[in-house]
Coordinates of C-alpha atoms and ligand atoms in Angstrom, one line a residue:
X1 CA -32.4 -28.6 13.1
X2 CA -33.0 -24.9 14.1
X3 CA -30.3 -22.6 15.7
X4 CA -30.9 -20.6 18.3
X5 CA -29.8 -17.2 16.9
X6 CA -28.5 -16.5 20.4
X7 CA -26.6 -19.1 20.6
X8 CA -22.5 -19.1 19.8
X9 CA -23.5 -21.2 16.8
X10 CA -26.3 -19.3 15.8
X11 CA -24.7 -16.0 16.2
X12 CA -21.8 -16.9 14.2
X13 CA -23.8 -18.8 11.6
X14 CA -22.1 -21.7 11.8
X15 CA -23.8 -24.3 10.3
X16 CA -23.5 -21.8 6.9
X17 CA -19.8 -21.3 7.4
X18 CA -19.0 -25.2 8.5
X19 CA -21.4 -26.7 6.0
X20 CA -19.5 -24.6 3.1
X21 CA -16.4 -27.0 2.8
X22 CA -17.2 -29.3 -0.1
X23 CA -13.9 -31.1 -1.4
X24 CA -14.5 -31.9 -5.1
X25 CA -11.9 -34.5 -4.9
X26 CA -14.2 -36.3 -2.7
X27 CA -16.8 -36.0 -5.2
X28 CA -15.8 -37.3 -7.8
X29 CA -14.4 -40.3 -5.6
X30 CA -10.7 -40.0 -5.0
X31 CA -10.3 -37.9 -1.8
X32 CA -7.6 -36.0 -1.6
X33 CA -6.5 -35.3 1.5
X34 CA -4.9 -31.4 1.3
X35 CA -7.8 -30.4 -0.5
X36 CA -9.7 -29.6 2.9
X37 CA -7.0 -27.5 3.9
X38 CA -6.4 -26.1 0.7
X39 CA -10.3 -24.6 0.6
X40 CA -10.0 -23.5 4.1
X41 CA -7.4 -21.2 3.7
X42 CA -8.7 -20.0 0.2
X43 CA -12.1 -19.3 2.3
X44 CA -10.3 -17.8 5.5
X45 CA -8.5 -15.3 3.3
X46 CA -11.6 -14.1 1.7
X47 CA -13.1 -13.2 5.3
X48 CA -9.8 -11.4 5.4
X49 CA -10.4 -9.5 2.4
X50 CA -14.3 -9.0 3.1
X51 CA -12.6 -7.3 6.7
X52 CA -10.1 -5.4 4.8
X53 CA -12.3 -3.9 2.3
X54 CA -14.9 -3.1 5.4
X55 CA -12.3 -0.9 6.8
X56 CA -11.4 1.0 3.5
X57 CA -14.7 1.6 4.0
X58 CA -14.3 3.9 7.1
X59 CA -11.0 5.5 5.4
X60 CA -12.4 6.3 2.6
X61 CA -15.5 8.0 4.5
X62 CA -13.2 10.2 6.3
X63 CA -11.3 11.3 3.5
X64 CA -13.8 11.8 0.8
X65 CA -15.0 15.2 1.7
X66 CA -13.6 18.4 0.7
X67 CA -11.3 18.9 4.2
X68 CA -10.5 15.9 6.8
X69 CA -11.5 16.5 10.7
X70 CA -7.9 15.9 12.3
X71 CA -9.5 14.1 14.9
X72 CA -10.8 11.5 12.1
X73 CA -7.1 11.2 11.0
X74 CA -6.3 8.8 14.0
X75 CA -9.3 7.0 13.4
X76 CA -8.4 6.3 9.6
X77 CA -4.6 5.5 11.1
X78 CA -5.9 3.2 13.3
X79 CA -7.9 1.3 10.6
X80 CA -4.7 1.3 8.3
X81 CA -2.6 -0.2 11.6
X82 CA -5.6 -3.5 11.2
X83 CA -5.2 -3.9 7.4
X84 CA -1.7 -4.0 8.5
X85 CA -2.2 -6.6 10.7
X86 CA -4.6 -8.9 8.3
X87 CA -2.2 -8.2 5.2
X88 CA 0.8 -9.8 7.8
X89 CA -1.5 -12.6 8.6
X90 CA -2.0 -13.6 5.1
X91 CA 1.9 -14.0 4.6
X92 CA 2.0 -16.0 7.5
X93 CA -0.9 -18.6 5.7
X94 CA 1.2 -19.0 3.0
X95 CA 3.7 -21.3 5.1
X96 CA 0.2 -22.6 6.2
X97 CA -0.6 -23.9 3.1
X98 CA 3.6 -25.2 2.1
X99 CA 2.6 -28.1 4.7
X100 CA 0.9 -29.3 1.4
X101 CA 3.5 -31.0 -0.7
X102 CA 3.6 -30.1 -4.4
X103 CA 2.8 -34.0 -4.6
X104 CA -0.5 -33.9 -2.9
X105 CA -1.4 -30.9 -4.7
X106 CA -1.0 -32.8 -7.9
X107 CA -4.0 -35.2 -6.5
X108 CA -6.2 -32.4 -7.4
X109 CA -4.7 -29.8 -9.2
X110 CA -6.5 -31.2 -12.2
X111 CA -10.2 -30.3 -11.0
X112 CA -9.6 -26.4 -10.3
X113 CA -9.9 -26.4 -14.0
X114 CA -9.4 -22.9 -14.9
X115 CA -10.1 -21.8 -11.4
X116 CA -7.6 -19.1 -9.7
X117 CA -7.1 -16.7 -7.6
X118 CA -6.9 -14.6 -10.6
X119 CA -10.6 -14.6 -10.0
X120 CA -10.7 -13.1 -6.6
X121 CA -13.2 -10.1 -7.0
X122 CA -12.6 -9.3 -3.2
X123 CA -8.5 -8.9 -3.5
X124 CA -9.1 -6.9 -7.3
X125 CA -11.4 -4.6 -5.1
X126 CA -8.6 -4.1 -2.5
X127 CA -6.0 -4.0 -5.4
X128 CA -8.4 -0.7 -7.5
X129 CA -9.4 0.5 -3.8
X130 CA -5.9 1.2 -3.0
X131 CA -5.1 2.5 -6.1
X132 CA -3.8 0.1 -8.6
X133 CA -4.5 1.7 -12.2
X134 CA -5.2 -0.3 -15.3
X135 CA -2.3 1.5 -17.0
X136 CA -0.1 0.4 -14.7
X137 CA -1.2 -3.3 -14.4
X138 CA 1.1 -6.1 -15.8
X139 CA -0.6 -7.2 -19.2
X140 CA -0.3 -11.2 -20.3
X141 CA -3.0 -11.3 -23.4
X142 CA -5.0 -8.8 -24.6
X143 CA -7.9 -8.8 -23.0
X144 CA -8.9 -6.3 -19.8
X145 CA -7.6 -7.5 -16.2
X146 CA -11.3 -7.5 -15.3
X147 CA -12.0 -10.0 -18.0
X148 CA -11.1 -13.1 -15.9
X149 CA -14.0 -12.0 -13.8
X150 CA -17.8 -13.0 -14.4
X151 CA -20.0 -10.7 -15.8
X152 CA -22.1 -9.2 -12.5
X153 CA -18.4 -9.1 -11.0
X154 CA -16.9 -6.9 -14.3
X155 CA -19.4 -4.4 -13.9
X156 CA -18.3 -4.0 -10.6
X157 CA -14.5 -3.4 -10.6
X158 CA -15.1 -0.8 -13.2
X159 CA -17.8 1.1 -10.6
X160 CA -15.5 0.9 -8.2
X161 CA -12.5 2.0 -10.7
X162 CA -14.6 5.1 -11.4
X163 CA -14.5 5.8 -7.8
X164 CA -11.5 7.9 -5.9
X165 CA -9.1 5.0 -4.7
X166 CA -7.4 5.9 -1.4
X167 CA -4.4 7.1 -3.3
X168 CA -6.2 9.4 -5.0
X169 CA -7.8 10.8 -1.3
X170 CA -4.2 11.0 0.1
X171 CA -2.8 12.6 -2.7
X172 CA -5.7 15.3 -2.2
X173 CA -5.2 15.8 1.4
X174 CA -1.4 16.0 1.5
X175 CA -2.0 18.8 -1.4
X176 CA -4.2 20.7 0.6
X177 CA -1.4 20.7 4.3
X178 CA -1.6 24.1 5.3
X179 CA 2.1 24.4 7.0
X180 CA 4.6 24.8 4.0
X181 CA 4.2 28.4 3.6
X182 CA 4.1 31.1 6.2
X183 CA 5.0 34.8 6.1
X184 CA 8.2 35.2 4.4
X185 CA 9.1 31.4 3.9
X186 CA 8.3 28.5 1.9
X187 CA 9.7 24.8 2.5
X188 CA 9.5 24.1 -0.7
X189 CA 12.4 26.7 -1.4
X190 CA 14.2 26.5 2.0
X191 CA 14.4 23.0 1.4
X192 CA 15.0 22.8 -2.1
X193 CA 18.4 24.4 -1.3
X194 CA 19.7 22.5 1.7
X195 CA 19.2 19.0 -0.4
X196 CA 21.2 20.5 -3.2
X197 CA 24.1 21.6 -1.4
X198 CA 23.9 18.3 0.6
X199 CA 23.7 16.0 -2.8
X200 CA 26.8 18.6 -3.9
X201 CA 28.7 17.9 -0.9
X202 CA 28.2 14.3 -1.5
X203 CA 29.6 14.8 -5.2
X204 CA 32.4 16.5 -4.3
X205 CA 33.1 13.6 -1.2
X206 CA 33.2 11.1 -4.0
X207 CA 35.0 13.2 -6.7
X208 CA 38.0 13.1 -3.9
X209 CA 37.7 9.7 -3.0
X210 CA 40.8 7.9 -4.0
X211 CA 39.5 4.6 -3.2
X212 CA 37.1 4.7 -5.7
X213 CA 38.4 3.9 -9.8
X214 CA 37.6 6.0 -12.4
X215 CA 34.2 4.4 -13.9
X216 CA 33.3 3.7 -10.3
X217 CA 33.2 7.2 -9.4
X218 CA 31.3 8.5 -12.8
X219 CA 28.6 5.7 -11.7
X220 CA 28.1 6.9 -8.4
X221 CA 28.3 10.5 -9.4
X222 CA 25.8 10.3 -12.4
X223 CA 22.9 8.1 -10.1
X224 CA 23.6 11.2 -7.7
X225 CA 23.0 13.9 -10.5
X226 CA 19.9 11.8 -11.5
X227 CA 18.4 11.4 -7.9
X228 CA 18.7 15.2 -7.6
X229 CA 17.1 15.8 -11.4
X230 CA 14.3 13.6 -10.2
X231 CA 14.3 15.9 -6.9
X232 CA 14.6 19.4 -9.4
X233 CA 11.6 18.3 -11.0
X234 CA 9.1 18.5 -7.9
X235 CA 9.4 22.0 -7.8
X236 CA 7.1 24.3 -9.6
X237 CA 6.2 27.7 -8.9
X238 CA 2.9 27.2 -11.1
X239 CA -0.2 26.0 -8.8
X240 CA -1.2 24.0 -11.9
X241 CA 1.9 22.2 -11.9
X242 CA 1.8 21.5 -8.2
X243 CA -1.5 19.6 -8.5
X244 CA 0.7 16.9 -11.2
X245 CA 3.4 14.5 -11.2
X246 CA 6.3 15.5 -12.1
X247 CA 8.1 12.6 -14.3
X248 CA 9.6 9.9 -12.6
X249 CA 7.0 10.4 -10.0
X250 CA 3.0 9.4 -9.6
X251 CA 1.9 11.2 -7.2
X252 CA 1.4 15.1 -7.5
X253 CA 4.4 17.2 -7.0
X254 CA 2.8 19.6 -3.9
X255 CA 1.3 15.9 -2.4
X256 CA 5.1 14.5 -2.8
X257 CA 6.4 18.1 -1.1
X258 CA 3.9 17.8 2.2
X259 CA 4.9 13.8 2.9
X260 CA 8.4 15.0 2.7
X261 CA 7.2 17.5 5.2
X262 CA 5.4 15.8 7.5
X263 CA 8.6 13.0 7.5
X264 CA 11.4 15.5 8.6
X265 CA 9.2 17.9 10.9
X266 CA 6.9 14.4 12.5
X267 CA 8.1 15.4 16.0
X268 CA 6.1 18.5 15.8
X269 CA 2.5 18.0 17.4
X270 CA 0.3 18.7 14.3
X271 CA 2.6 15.9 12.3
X272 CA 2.5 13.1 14.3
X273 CA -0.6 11.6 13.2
X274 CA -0.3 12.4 9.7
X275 CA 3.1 11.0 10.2
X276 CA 1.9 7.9 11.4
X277 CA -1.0 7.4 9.3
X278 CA 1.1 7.5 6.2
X279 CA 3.6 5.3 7.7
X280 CA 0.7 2.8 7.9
X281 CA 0.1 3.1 4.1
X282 CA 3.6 2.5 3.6
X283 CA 2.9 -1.0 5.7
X284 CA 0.3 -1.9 3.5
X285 CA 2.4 -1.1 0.6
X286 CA 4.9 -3.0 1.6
X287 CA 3.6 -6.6 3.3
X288 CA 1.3 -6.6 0.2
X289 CA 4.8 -6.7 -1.9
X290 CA 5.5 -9.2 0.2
X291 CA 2.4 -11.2 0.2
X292 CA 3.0 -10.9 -3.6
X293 CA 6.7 -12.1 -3.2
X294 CA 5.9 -14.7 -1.0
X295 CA 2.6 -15.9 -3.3
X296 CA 4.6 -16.1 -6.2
X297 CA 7.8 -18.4 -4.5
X298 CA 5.1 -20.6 -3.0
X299 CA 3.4 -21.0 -6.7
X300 CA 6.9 -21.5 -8.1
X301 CA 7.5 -24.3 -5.5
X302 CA 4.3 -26.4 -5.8
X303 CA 3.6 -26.0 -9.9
X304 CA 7.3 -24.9 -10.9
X305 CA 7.2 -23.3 -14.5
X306 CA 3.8 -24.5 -15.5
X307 CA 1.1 -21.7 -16.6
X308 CA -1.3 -21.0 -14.0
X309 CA -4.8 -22.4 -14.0
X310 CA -5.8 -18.9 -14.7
X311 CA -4.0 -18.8 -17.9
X312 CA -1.0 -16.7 -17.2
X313 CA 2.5 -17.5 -17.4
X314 CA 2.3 -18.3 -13.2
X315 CA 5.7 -17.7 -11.5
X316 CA 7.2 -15.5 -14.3
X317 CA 4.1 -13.4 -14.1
X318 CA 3.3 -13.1 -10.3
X319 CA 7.1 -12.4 -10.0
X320 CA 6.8 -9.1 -11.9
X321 CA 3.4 -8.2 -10.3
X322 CA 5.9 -7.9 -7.4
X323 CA 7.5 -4.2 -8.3
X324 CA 5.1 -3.4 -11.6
X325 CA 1.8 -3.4 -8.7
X326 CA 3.1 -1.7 -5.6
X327 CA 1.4 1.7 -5.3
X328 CA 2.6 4.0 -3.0
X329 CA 6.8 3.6 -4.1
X330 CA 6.7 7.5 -4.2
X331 CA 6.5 7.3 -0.5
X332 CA 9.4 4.9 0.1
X333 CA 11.5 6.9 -2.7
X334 CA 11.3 10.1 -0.1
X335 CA 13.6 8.6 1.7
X336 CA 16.7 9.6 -0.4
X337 CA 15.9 12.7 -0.3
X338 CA 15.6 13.2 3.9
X339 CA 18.5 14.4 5.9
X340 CA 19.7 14.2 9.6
X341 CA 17.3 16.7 11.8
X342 CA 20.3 18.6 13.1
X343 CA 20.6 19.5 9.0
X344 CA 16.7 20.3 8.5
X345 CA 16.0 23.7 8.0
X346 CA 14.6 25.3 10.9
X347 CA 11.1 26.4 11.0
X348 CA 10.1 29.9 11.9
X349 CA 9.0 30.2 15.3
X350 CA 5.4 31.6 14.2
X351 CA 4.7 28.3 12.1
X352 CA 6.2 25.8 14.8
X353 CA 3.9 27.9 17.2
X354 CA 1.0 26.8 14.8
X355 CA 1.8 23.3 14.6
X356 CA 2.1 23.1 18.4
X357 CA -0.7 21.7 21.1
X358 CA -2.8 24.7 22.7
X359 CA -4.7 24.2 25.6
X360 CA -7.9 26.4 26.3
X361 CA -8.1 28.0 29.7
X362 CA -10.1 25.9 32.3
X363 CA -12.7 28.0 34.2
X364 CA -10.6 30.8 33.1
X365 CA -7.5 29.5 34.9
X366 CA -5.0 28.4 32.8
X367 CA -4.5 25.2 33.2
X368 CA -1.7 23.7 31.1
X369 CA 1.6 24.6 32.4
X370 CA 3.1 25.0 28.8
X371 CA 0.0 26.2 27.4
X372 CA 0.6 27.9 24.0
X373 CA -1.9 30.0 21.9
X374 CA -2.4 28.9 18.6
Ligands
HEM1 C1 -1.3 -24.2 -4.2 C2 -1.6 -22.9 -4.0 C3 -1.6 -21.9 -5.1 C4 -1.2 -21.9 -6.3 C5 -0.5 -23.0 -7.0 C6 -1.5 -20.7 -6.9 C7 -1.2 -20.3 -8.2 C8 -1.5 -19.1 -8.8 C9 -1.1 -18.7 -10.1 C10 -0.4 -19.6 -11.1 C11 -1.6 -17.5 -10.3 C12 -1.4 -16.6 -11.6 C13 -2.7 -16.6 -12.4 C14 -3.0 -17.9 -13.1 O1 -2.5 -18.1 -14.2 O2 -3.7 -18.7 -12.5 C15 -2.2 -17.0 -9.1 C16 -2.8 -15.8 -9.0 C17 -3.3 -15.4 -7.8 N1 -3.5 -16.1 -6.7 FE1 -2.8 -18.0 -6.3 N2 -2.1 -19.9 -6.0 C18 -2.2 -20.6 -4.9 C19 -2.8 -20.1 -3.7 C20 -3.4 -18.9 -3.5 C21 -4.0 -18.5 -2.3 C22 -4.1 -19.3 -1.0 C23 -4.5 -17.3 -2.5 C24 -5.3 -16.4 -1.5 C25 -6.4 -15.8 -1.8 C26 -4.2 -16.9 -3.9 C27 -4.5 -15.7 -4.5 C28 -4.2 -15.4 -5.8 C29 -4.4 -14.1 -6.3 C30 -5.1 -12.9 -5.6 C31 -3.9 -14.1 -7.6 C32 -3.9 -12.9 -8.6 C33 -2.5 -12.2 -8.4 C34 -2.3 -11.1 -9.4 O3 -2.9 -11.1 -10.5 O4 -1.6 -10.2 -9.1 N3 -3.5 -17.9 -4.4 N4 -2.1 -18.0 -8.2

């Protein structure tokens, strides 16, 4: 039969994609029911993957070059927001596929054989892509991550390994935000002091708390004194320092500085759409943590303690892939270090000036009734 290209049918390729469901069960003659079902969503998620990696794709476009267009920086947002939203819709398949009992998964477990999703190239891609690093990757044997892979698929994780992930292109960017210095002040040191005497304050509150017992206030005092150690240690005065981690931390100590930035001073015009783009990467951070949460309680519930068809421990393992793989935790861990705007330091007028909107003069009218120059 021959498809009129277009046609609905043809255009989507359908009799590819509907002809590409081929239960083995069936095959070797004992149907399994769940087994249809079971492909499908396998199959649906990798069209979800094949989407997500084809909007890295623009991202990564925009903020490979030496400086990012801010105009560009709503259009990589706006691709994060979609990852977003395929990353929540592959939670949501996960209750999908719990219609399927434990029971009737047992009708074909058998004939995955060492089949897993352990061997997805596509979600490995989006894994390295984001910026998962070997080093920090849960080991179970002693062989390479990549080695579950075939050979044609091995060669390429490591390409794309050897590639900038997105982390590595944010980090970059937030190092090079021009606002934290202007004539006469720095955030970095304005800053630096209001969070100290704020964390102070907060010591000396729970010092004088008489509700608190003895032991209960040396605990709450020392994870205080630690928080603000691990707070210290962003600040450098050495450019070479500010372009790497400082410990406890993975992202560069001037890239951690200008995300702190850009969260307390996001009201001003220039922020907002960094703001919100890096709120977007926090998303994806997060509902893949969730994914990975809600992966491994589903693989608990259908195989219980049994090792996975891929070879690794299953639940135990999956369950510790849920902290050890999440990327971006430098991002989430700002958040003990913000404090309420009417605290914030101010900014000098000359720099708020900078970060505001500026309208040009229309036909040499001036248009805008709060026009500003930059
Ligand atoms: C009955 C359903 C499922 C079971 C019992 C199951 C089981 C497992 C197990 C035990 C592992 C650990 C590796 C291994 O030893 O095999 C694993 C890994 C994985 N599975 Fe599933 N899985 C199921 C459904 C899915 C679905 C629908 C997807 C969607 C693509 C998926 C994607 C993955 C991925 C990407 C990994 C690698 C995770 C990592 O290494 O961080 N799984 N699965």
């Amino acid at each position: 039969m021959t498809i009129d290209p277009k046609s609905y049918a043809g255009y989507l390729q359908l009799e590819t994609l509907l002809a590409s469901q081929k239960p083995v069960s069936a095959a070797v003659g004992r149907p399994a029911h769940d087994e249809h079902l079971f492909i499908i969503v396998h199959q649906v998620y990798e069209l979800w993957f094949k989407q997500v990696l084809y909007e890295l794709d623009r991202v990564e476009a925009i903020f490979a070059g030496p400086w990012v267009e801010d105009r560009d920086v709503a259009a990589a947002a706006a691709g994060l927001a979609r990852v977003v939203e395929i990353l929540k819709l592959g939670v949501r398949q996960i209750d999908l596929l719990e219609t399927m009992t434990p029971l009737d998964f047992l009708d074909f477990r058998d004939l995955l054989f060492t089949g897993s999703g352990f061997q997805s190239l596509q979600f490995r891609e989006i894994e390295v892509r984001l910026g998962l690093k070997r080093e920090n990757r849960l080991r179970f044997d002693d062989q390479p991550f990549e080695h579950r892979l075939i050979e044609p698929e091995q060669t390429r994780i490591r390409d794309v390994e050897a590639r900038p992930s997105l982390f590595d292109m944010v980090e970059a960017w937030l190092g090079r935000v021009p606002f934290l210095e202007t004539a006469g002040w720095q955030f970095q040191e304005a800053y630096r002091s209001a969070v100290t005497a704020g964390v102070r304050e907060e010591i000396a509150r729970i010092s004088d708390n008489p509700t608190l017992g003895d032991r209960q206030r040396e605990g709450q005092v020392a994870a205080l004194e630690e928080e603000l150690g691990r707070f210290e240690a962003l600040f450098s005065s050495s450019p070479k320092d500010r372009a790497t981690p400082a410990p406890g931390w993975r992202m560069a100590r001037g890239a951690v500085l200008a995300a702190l930035f850009i969260n307390l001073y996001r009201d001003e015009p220039a922020l907002q759409v960094p703001f919100r783009f890096l709120s977007h990467i926090m998303d994806i951070d997060e509902t893949l943590t969730t994914w990975r949460f809600r992966h491994a309680q589903m693989v608990e519930r259908m195989i219980g303690r049994k090792v996975g068809t891929g070879g690794s421990s299953g639940h135990s393992y999956l369950n510790r892939t849920v902290e050890q793989h999440r990327i971006f935790s430098d991002l989430f861990a700002l958040a003990t270090f913000l404090m309420p705007r009417a605290a914030r330091p101010d900014l000098p007028e000359a720099l708020r000036r900078r970060m505001a909107l500026a309208y040009a003069p229309v036909n040499g009218q001036d248009g805008a009734p709060d026009a500003r120059s930059a």
